[in-house]
Amino acid sequence: MTGPEIERLMTLLARLPGLGPRSARRVALHLIQKREAVMAPLIGALSDVADRVRPCGVCGNFDTHDPCGVCQDPRRDETVMCVVEDVADLWAMERAGAFSGRYHVLGGVLSALEGVGPDDLNLPALEARCTAGRIREVVLALGATVDGQTTAHVIADRLGEAAPGITVSSLGQGVPVGGELDFLDDGTIGAALRARRPV
Amino acid sequence: MTGPEIERLMTLLARLPGLGPRSARRVALHLIQKREAVMAPLIGALSDVADRVRPCGVCGNFDTHDPCGVCQDPRRDETVMCVVEDVADLWAMERAGAFSGRYHVLGGVLSALEGVGPDDLNLPALEARCTAGRIREVVLALGATVDGQTTAHVIADRLGEAAPGITVSSLGQGVPVGGELDFLDDGTIGAALRARRPV
């Protein structure tokens, strides 16, 4: 009823994360109805990003420059490096605005179940950066999952051998800001209790 | 931290219906990470639709042809016409597969609150199509809202004057298929009771 062009657009939209057939229809119709105001700028922005954004060869962030803006920023502390699983986590760290060093994107975490071994991650580059000199501390900002914590331990072990002078730390665990005890899982409450500190 | 190109893409994505800043970030990152598999086909499909899809001059549907596929389909009954508020409703009718006549898209409903009068809708074309001859019945498939029902009455009045030979009907009201009484509003239960029929 809608012709193959619109069907194809809806199929592709429905595969995007967070969208399904119903929201894809709404989006497609919205785009068709606002061809000049919405669809044309979106096509322009997508083409721009597709043509110009590339992964940074140093840290793995996405940017139009290589090395990326974070790696090139002279105001950032190049003696501290934050290791994250993927670019979404790097963006989350930047939004928090609490870290002003450099990053290293692993591209995943070790997972026996999903068959992700050390060779599938961006680990050699991490070791190379750490042995190259300037870095004094590596902050492992990996998820508080089994795979995330396994990966953190493996990285800590490897860096301990390859660059023994570097301090390796990981994010603190505890009650999230704004979190109520009643809604927290038992593991988080236990972790928060073990990480208790004097007031 | 992400460069103006990615920021602009995320801003445009976040304005689409059903998406917000968080889902726009997820979609943007997904597109960047799957440039060849996802982003390139999506740009192609969007450009195709932007270049080729236009509103049908007869009924108001969107298609690459004008008149659209529905208007041109010789298997469809051209003596029955279904009047809908917008193209999304036309698509919903077609998905239901229960109607095999022609359509007329109003482009909205009358609304005193939002200042939508008869001249803002596609009403003259509707009257012209109805007085031109072939149509015997007009089904008003408008929403069961105050504005939708007001619009239905105005159209019924106008068609009664302009084309008195045409039967004007509206969709039946009652319990939705699969609906449980406990979850229905009072208005629907009342409407269903008034529309009761012998078993």
Short mmCIF file of C-alpha atoms in Angstrom, two decimals:
data_model
loop_
_atom_site.label_atom_id
_atom_site.label_comp_id
_atom_site.label_asym_id
_atom_site.label_seq_id
_atom_site.Cartn_x
_atom_site.Cartn_y
_atom_site.Cartn_z
CA MET A 1 0.00 0.00 0.00
CA THR A 2 2.91 2.36 0.56
CA GLY A 3 5.27 1.42 -2.24
CA PRO A 4 8.68 -0.29 -1.93
CA GLU A 5 10.63 2.92 -1.18
CA ILE A 6 8.66 3.74 1.97
CA GLU A 7 8.57 0.07 3.01
CA ARG A 8 12.35 -0.15 2.72
CA LEU A 9 12.83 3.02 4.75
CA MET A 10 10.51 1.69 7.48
CA THR A 11 12.31 -1.67 7.53
CA LEU A 12 15.70 0.02 7.98
CA LEU A 13 14.37 2.40 10.64
CA ALA A 14 12.77 -0.48 12.54
CA ARG A 15 16.17 -2.15 12.90
CA LEU A 16 17.74 0.81 14.72
CA PRO A 17 18.23 0.31 18.46
CA GLY A 18 15.18 1.32 20.46
CA LEU A 19 12.87 1.48 17.44
CA GLY A 20 10.33 -1.13 16.35
CA PRO A 21 7.85 -1.41 13.47
CA ARG A 22 5.39 0.99 15.05
CA SER A 23 7.85 3.77 15.90
CA ALA A 24 9.55 3.27 12.52
CA ARG A 25 6.23 3.97 10.81
CA ARG A 26 5.75 7.12 12.87
CA VAL A 27 9.26 8.32 12.10
CA ALA A 28 8.93 7.54 8.38
CA LEU A 29 5.64 9.42 8.12
CA HIS A 30 7.03 12.35 10.07
CA LEU A 31 10.03 12.51 7.71
CA ILE A 32 7.83 12.37 4.60
CA GLN A 33 5.51 15.05 5.93
CA LYS A 34 8.43 17.33 6.84
CA ARG A 35 10.62 16.73 3.85
CA GLU A 36 12.32 20.13 3.82
CA ALA A 37 12.36 20.87 7.54
CA VAL A 38 13.36 17.45 8.90
CA MET A 39 14.26 14.88 6.25
CA ALA A 40 16.67 17.00 4.18
CA PRO A 41 18.73 18.19 7.20
CA LEU A 42 18.83 14.61 8.54
CA ILE A 43 20.11 13.26 5.22
CA GLY A 44 22.73 16.02 5.24
CA ALA A 45 23.82 15.27 8.80
CA LEU A 46 23.99 11.53 8.15
CA SER A 47 26.03 12.00 4.98
CA ASP A 48 28.37 14.39 6.79
CA VAL A 49 28.98 11.90 9.57
CA ALA A 50 29.29 8.97 7.16
CA ASP A 51 31.84 10.85 5.05
CA ARG A 52 33.92 12.49 7.73
CA VAL A 53 33.76 10.66 11.08
CA ARG A 54 36.36 7.96 11.63
CA PRO A 55 37.70 6.07 14.67
CA CYS A 56 40.68 7.76 16.31
CA GLY A 57 43.83 5.75 15.66
CA VAL A 58 45.14 6.49 19.14
CA CYS A 59 42.21 5.97 21.53
CA GLY A 60 39.33 4.59 19.43
CA ASN A 61 36.94 7.55 19.91
CA PHE A 62 34.92 8.73 16.89
CA ASP A 63 35.79 12.11 15.42
CA THR A 64 36.44 13.96 12.18
CA HIS A 65 40.07 14.35 13.21
CA ASP A 66 42.60 11.56 13.73
CA PRO A 67 43.93 11.76 16.41
CA CYS A 68 40.61 12.90 17.88
CA GLY A 69 39.85 16.14 19.71
CA VAL A 70 40.34 14.52 23.12
CA CYS A 71 43.75 13.07 22.19
CA GLN A 72 44.88 16.39 20.70
CA ASP A 73 43.60 18.65 23.49
CA PRO A 74 46.74 20.09 25.17
CA ARG A 75 44.74 21.04 28.29
CA ARG A 76 44.04 17.39 29.12
CA ASP A 77 46.31 15.48 31.48
CA GLU A 78 48.29 13.02 29.41
CA THR A 79 49.56 11.16 32.46
CA VAL A 80 46.16 9.67 33.34
CA MET A 81 44.27 7.30 31.06
CA CYS A 82 40.73 6.02 31.38
CA VAL A 83 39.99 2.61 29.83
CA VAL A 84 36.38 2.15 28.65
CA GLU A 85 34.50 -0.64 26.91
CA ASP A 86 33.12 1.40 24.00
CA VAL A 87 32.63 4.93 22.70
CA ALA A 88 29.23 5.25 24.40
CA ASP A 89 31.05 4.88 27.75
CA LEU A 90 33.64 7.49 26.70
CA TRP A 91 30.78 9.90 25.90
CA ALA A 92 29.15 9.10 29.27
CA MET A 93 32.43 9.89 31.07
CA GLU A 94 32.75 13.17 29.15
CA ARG A 95 29.15 14.15 29.95
CA ALA A 96 29.90 13.58 33.63
CA GLY A 97 32.78 16.06 33.19
CA ALA A 98 34.72 14.44 36.02
CA PHE A 99 37.72 13.20 34.07
CA SER A 100 40.25 15.31 32.23
CA GLY A 101 42.84 12.78 31.08
CA ARG A 102 43.05 10.64 27.95
CA TYR A 103 40.99 7.61 26.98
CA HIS A 104 41.44 4.16 25.57
CA VAL A 105 38.46 2.36 24.01
CA LEU A 106 38.74 -1.43 24.31
CA GLY A 107 36.00 -2.21 21.82
CA GLY A 108 34.35 -4.74 24.15
CA VAL A 109 35.07 -6.80 27.24
CA LEU A 110 36.42 -10.34 27.60
CA SER A 111 33.60 -12.86 27.50
CA ALA A 112 34.00 -16.62 27.64
CA LEU A 113 30.32 -17.05 26.74
CA GLU A 114 30.49 -14.85 23.65
CA GLY A 115 33.97 -16.05 22.70
CA VAL A 116 35.68 -12.68 23.13
CA GLY A 117 39.36 -13.25 23.97
CA PRO A 118 42.21 -10.79 24.60
CA ASP A 119 43.09 -10.75 20.89
CA ASP A 120 39.62 -9.42 20.00
CA LEU A 121 40.11 -6.31 22.10
CA ASN A 122 42.28 -3.26 21.59
CA LEU A 123 44.71 -4.53 24.27
CA PRO A 124 48.10 -4.48 22.49
CA ALA A 125 47.64 -0.77 21.73
CA LEU A 126 46.79 -0.17 25.39
CA GLU A 127 50.00 -1.89 26.52
CA ALA A 128 51.99 0.00 23.92
CA ARG A 129 50.60 3.33 25.11
CA CYS A 130 51.32 2.42 28.74
CA THR A 131 54.91 1.33 28.10
CA ALA A 132 55.63 4.36 25.90
CA GLY A 133 56.29 6.58 28.88
CA ARG A 134 54.11 9.42 30.04
CA ILE A 135 51.19 7.59 31.67
CA ARG A 136 51.28 7.33 35.47
CA GLU A 137 47.76 6.05 36.23
CA VAL A 138 45.24 3.90 34.38
CA VAL A 139 41.60 4.10 35.55
CA LEU A 140 39.62 1.04 34.50
CA ALA A 141 36.07 2.41 33.96
CA LEU A 142 34.50 -0.93 33.01
CA GLY A 143 31.00 -2.12 33.84
CA ALA A 144 30.36 -3.74 37.22
CA THR A 145 29.46 -6.99 35.48
CA VAL A 146 31.24 -10.34 35.68
CA ASP A 147 32.79 -9.82 32.24
CA GLY A 148 33.70 -6.20 33.00
CA GLN A 149 35.42 -7.12 36.24
CA THR A 150 37.20 -10.11 34.66
CA THR A 151 38.50 -7.79 31.96
CA ALA A 152 39.64 -5.29 34.58
CA HIS A 153 41.63 -8.00 36.39
CA VAL A 154 43.24 -9.26 33.19
CA ILE A 155 44.27 -5.71 32.21
CA ALA A 156 45.59 -5.01 35.71
CA ASP A 157 47.69 -8.21 35.58
CA ARG A 158 49.07 -7.43 32.12
CA LEU A 159 49.92 -3.83 32.94
CA GLY A 160 51.51 -4.97 36.20
CA GLU A 161 53.98 -6.99 34.13
CA ALA A 162 54.39 -4.68 31.12
CA ALA A 163 54.51 -1.34 32.95
CA PRO A 164 55.02 -2.00 36.67
CA GLY A 165 55.42 1.70 37.52
CA ILE A 166 51.82 2.55 36.58
CA THR A 167 49.03 2.75 39.18
CA VAL A 168 45.95 0.82 38.03
CA SER A 169 42.64 1.77 39.66
CA SER A 170 38.97 1.07 39.00
CA LEU A 171 35.78 3.07 39.61
CA GLY A 172 34.39 3.04 43.14
CA GLN A 173 31.28 1.01 43.80
CA GLY A 174 28.38 1.98 46.02
CA VAL A 175 25.04 3.72 46.20
CA PRO A 176 24.28 5.74 43.02
CA VAL A 177 23.72 9.46 43.59
CA GLY A 178 20.00 9.90 44.18
CA GLY A 179 19.60 6.16 44.78
CA GLU A 180 17.35 4.83 47.52
CA LEU A 181 18.44 1.76 49.46
CA ASP A 182 15.04 0.16 49.05
CA PHE A 183 15.49 -0.05 45.28
CA LEU A 184 19.10 -1.27 45.25
CA ASP A 185 20.08 -4.88 44.63
CA ASP A 186 21.84 -6.82 47.38
CA GLY A 187 25.19 -6.82 45.57
CA THR A 188 25.28 -3.02 45.42
CA ILE A 189 24.33 -2.68 49.08
CA GLY A 190 27.11 -5.13 49.99
CA ALA A 191 29.62 -3.26 47.83
CA ALA A 192 28.56 0.09 49.35
CA LEU A 193 28.97 -1.33 52.87
CA ARG A 194 32.46 -2.65 52.10
CA ALA A 195 33.36 0.77 50.59
CA ARG A 196 32.07 2.68 53.65
CA ARG A 197 34.05 5.71 54.72
CA PRO A 198 34.19 8.02 57.76
CA VAL A 199 31.78 10.98 57.65
CA MET B 1 33.81 15.91 22.92
CA THR B 2 32.18 14.39 19.84
CA GLY B 3 32.61 17.09 17.25
CA PRO B 4 29.91 19.26 15.66
CA GLU B 5 28.95 16.70 12.97
CA ILE B 6 27.98 13.99 15.48
CA GLU B 7 26.32 16.56 17.77
CA ARG B 8 24.20 17.84 14.89
CA LEU B 9 23.18 14.31 13.91
CA MET B 10 22.19 13.52 17.51
CA THR B 11 20.20 16.77 17.78
CA LEU B 12 18.24 15.99 14.61
CA LEU B 13 17.64 12.37 15.66
CA ALA B 14 16.45 13.47 19.11
CA ARG B 15 13.68 15.56 17.50
CA LEU B 16 12.12 12.59 15.71
CA PRO B 17 8.85 11.34 17.23
CA GLY B 18 9.45 8.74 19.95
CA LEU B 19 13.17 9.48 20.27
CA GLY B 20 14.87 11.56 22.94
CA PRO B 21 18.47 12.59 23.67
CA ARG B 22 19.38 9.18 25.08
CA SER B 23 17.94 7.06 22.27
CA ALA B 24 19.33 9.53 19.71
CA ARG B 25 22.82 8.92 21.15
CA ARG B 26 22.35 5.16 20.91
CA VAL B 27 21.10 5.41 17.33
CA ALA B 28 23.92 7.78 16.30
CA LEU B 29 26.57 5.51 17.77
CA HIS B 30 25.00 2.44 16.17
CA LEU B 31 25.02 4.21 12.79
CA ILE B 32 28.66 5.27 13.14
CA GLN B 33 29.73 1.80 14.20
CA LYS B 34 27.86 0.16 11.30
CA ARG B 35 28.64 2.68 8.60
CA GLU B 36 28.49 0.25 5.67
CA ALA B 37 25.82 -2.14 6.95
CA VAL B 38 23.34 0.33 8.41
CA MET B 39 24.15 4.00 7.81
CA ALA B 40 24.80 3.80 4.03
CA PRO B 41 21.56 1.88 3.25
CA LEU B 42 19.60 4.25 5.49
CA ILE B 43 20.99 7.31 3.69
CA GLY B 44 20.08 5.64 0.40
CA ALA B 45 16.53 4.83 1.52
CA LEU B 46 15.99 8.34 2.91
CA SER B 47 17.27 9.98 -0.27
CA ASP B 48 15.08 7.70 -2.38
CA VAL B 49 11.99 8.60 -0.40
CA ALA B 50 12.88 12.31 -0.31
CA ASP B 51 13.42 12.37 -4.07
CA ARG B 52 10.54 10.22 -5.24
CA VAL B 53 7.65 10.11 -2.74
CA ARG B 54 4.97 12.78 -3.17
CA PRO B 55 1.40 13.25 -1.94
CA CYS B 56 -1.22 11.77 -4.27
CA GLY B 57 -3.16 14.57 -5.97
CA VAL B 58 -6.38 12.58 -5.75
CA CYS B 59 -6.54 11.12 -2.23
CA GLY B 60 -3.56 12.58 -0.32
CA ASN B 61 -1.74 9.27 0.27
CA PHE B 62 2.08 9.24 -0.11
CA ASP B 63 3.50 7.31 -3.04
CA THR B 64 6.04 7.50 -5.86
CA HIS B 65 3.16 7.58 -8.33
CA ASP B 66 0.53 10.31 -8.68
CA PRO B 67 -2.26 9.18 -8.59
CA CYS B 68 -1.06 6.70 -5.97
CA GLY B 69 -1.16 2.90 -6.15
CA VAL B 70 -4.43 2.73 -4.21
CA CYS B 71 -6.16 5.24 -6.51
CA GLN B 72 -4.87 3.46 -9.61
CA ASP B 73 -5.64 -0.11 -8.51
CA PRO B 74 -8.44 -1.35 -10.80
CA ARG B 75 -9.35 -4.16 -8.38
CA ARG B 76 -10.49 -1.66 -5.74
CA ASP B 77 -14.12 -0.63 -5.47
CA GLU B 78 -14.38 2.94 -6.70
CA THR B 79 -17.95 3.36 -5.41
CA VAL B 80 -16.90 3.31 -1.72
CA MET B 81 -14.64 5.94 -0.19
CA CYS B 82 -13.06 5.97 3.26
CA VAL B 83 -12.30 9.40 4.77
CA VAL B 84 -9.33 9.42 7.18
CA GLU B 85 -7.60 12.12 9.18
CA ASP B 86 -4.05 11.47 7.95
CA VAL B 87 -1.87 9.03 6.04
CA ALA B 88 -1.03 7.09 9.20
CA ASP B 89 -4.73 6.22 9.49
CA LEU B 90 -4.85 5.21 5.82
CA TRP B 91 -1.93 2.87 6.47
CA ALA B 92 -3.67 1.48 9.57
CA MET B 93 -6.82 0.78 7.52
CA GLU B 94 -4.73 -0.96 4.86
CA ARG B 95 -2.93 -3.09 7.45
CA ALA B 96 -6.29 -4.21 8.78
CA GLY B 97 -7.08 -5.33 5.22
CA ALA B 98 -10.81 -4.86 5.82
CA PHE B 99 -11.45 -2.11 3.27
CA SER B 100 -11.06 -2.37 -0.49
CA GLY B 101 -12.41 0.99 -1.73
CA ARG B 102 -10.72 4.32 -2.24
CA TYR B 103 -9.47 6.82 0.34
CA HIS B 104 -9.56 10.51 1.03
CA VAL B 105 -7.03 12.02 3.45
CA LEU B 106 -8.38 15.13 5.19
CA GLY B 107 -5.04 16.29 6.56
CA GLY B 108 -6.45 16.87 10.04
CA VAL B 109 -9.74 17.31 11.87
CA LEU B 110 -11.69 20.42 12.71
CA SER B 111 -10.57 21.91 16.01
CA ALA B 112 -11.86 25.08 17.57
CA LEU B 113 -9.08 24.95 20.18
CA GLU B 114 -6.29 24.65 17.63
CA GLY B 115 -7.98 26.97 15.16
CA VAL B 116 -8.48 24.38 12.42
CA GLY B 117 -11.49 25.36 10.29
CA PRO B 118 -13.06 23.73 7.21
CA ASP B 119 -10.79 25.71 4.90
CA ASP B 120 -7.69 24.15 6.48
CA LEU B 121 -8.79 20.65 5.54
CA ASN B 122 -8.94 18.88 2.20
CA LEU B 123 -12.77 19.28 2.16
CA PRO B 124 -13.45 20.94 -1.24
CA ALA B 125 -11.67 18.06 -3.02
CA LEU B 126 -13.76 15.58 -1.02
CA GLU B 127 -16.99 17.27 -2.11
CA ALA B 128 -15.77 17.46 -5.70
CA ARG B 129 -14.98 13.73 -5.72
CA CYS B 130 -18.39 12.93 -4.20
CA THR B 131 -20.35 15.04 -6.66
CA ALA B 132 -18.36 13.75 -9.66
CA GLY B 133 -20.43 10.63 -9.85
CA ARG B 134 -19.30 7.12 -9.10
CA ILE B 135 -19.20 7.14 -5.27
CA ARG B 136 -22.19 5.55 -3.52
CA GLU B 137 -20.94 5.36 0.08
CA VAL B 138 -18.57 7.41 2.20
CA VAL B 139 -17.20 5.78 5.37
CA LEU B 140 -15.99 8.36 7.87
CA ALA B 141 -13.10 6.60 9.67
CA LEU B 142 -12.25 9.44 12.03
CA GLY B 143 -11.07 9.16 15.60
CA ALA B 144 -13.67 8.74 18.36
CA THR B 145 -12.61 12.08 19.86
CA VAL B 146 -14.68 15.24 20.21
CA ASP B 147 -12.88 16.85 17.26
CA GLY B 148 -13.11 13.69 15.17
CA GLN B 149 -16.83 13.32 15.77
CA THR B 150 -17.46 17.05 15.14
CA THR B 151 -15.62 16.73 11.85
CA ALA B 152 -17.67 13.64 10.95
CA HIS B 153 -20.91 15.55 11.55
CA VAL B 154 -19.78 18.56 9.51
CA ILE B 155 -18.78 16.31 6.59
CA ALA B 156 -22.06 14.36 6.80
CA ASP B 157 -24.01 17.64 6.70
CA ARG B 158 -22.05 19.01 3.77
CA LEU B 159 -22.27 15.80 1.75
CA GLY B 160 -25.98 15.57 2.54
CA GLU B 161 -26.41 18.89 0.74
CA ALA B 162 -23.82 18.52 -2.01
CA ALA B 163 -24.44 14.86 -2.91
CA PRO B 164 -27.69 13.74 -1.32
CA GLY B 165 -27.67 10.33 -3.04
CA ILE B 166 -24.55 9.16 -1.12
CA THR B 167 -24.79 7.03 2.03
CA VAL B 168 -22.52 8.43 4.76
CA SER B 169 -21.53 6.00 7.54
CA SER B 170 -18.99 5.99 10.34
CA LEU B 171 -16.99 3.23 12.05
CA GLY B 172 -18.83 1.18 14.66
CA GLN B 173 -17.97 1.80 18.29
CA GLY B 174 -17.66 -0.82 21.01
CA VAL B 175 -15.32 -3.20 22.78
CA PRO B 176 -11.97 -3.57 20.95
CA VAL B 177 -11.14 -7.10 19.85
CA GLY B 178 -9.23 -8.72 22.72
CA GLY B 179 -10.37 -5.96 25.07
CA GLU B 180 -11.40 -6.70 28.64
CA LEU B 181 -14.31 -4.76 30.14
CA ASP B 182 -12.33 -4.10 33.29
CA PHE B 183 -9.81 -1.99 31.39
CA LEU B 184 -12.27 -0.04 29.24
CA ASP B 185 -13.33 3.52 29.96
CA ASP B 186 -16.96 4.27 30.78
CA GLY B 187 -17.63 5.96 27.44
CA THR B 188 -16.59 2.89 25.47
CA ILE B 189 -18.71 0.59 27.66
CA GLY B 190 -21.70 2.89 27.13
CA ALA B 191 -21.12 3.01 23.37
CA ALA B 192 -20.78 -0.78 23.23
CA LEU B 193 -24.01 -1.20 25.15
CA ARG B 194 -25.87 1.14 22.81
CA ALA B 195 -24.42 -0.76 19.84
CA ARG B 196 -25.47 -4.17 21.23
CA ARG B 197 -26.71 -6.74 18.78
CA PRO B 198 -28.50 -10.11 18.91
CA VAL B 199 -26.22 -13.14 19.25
#
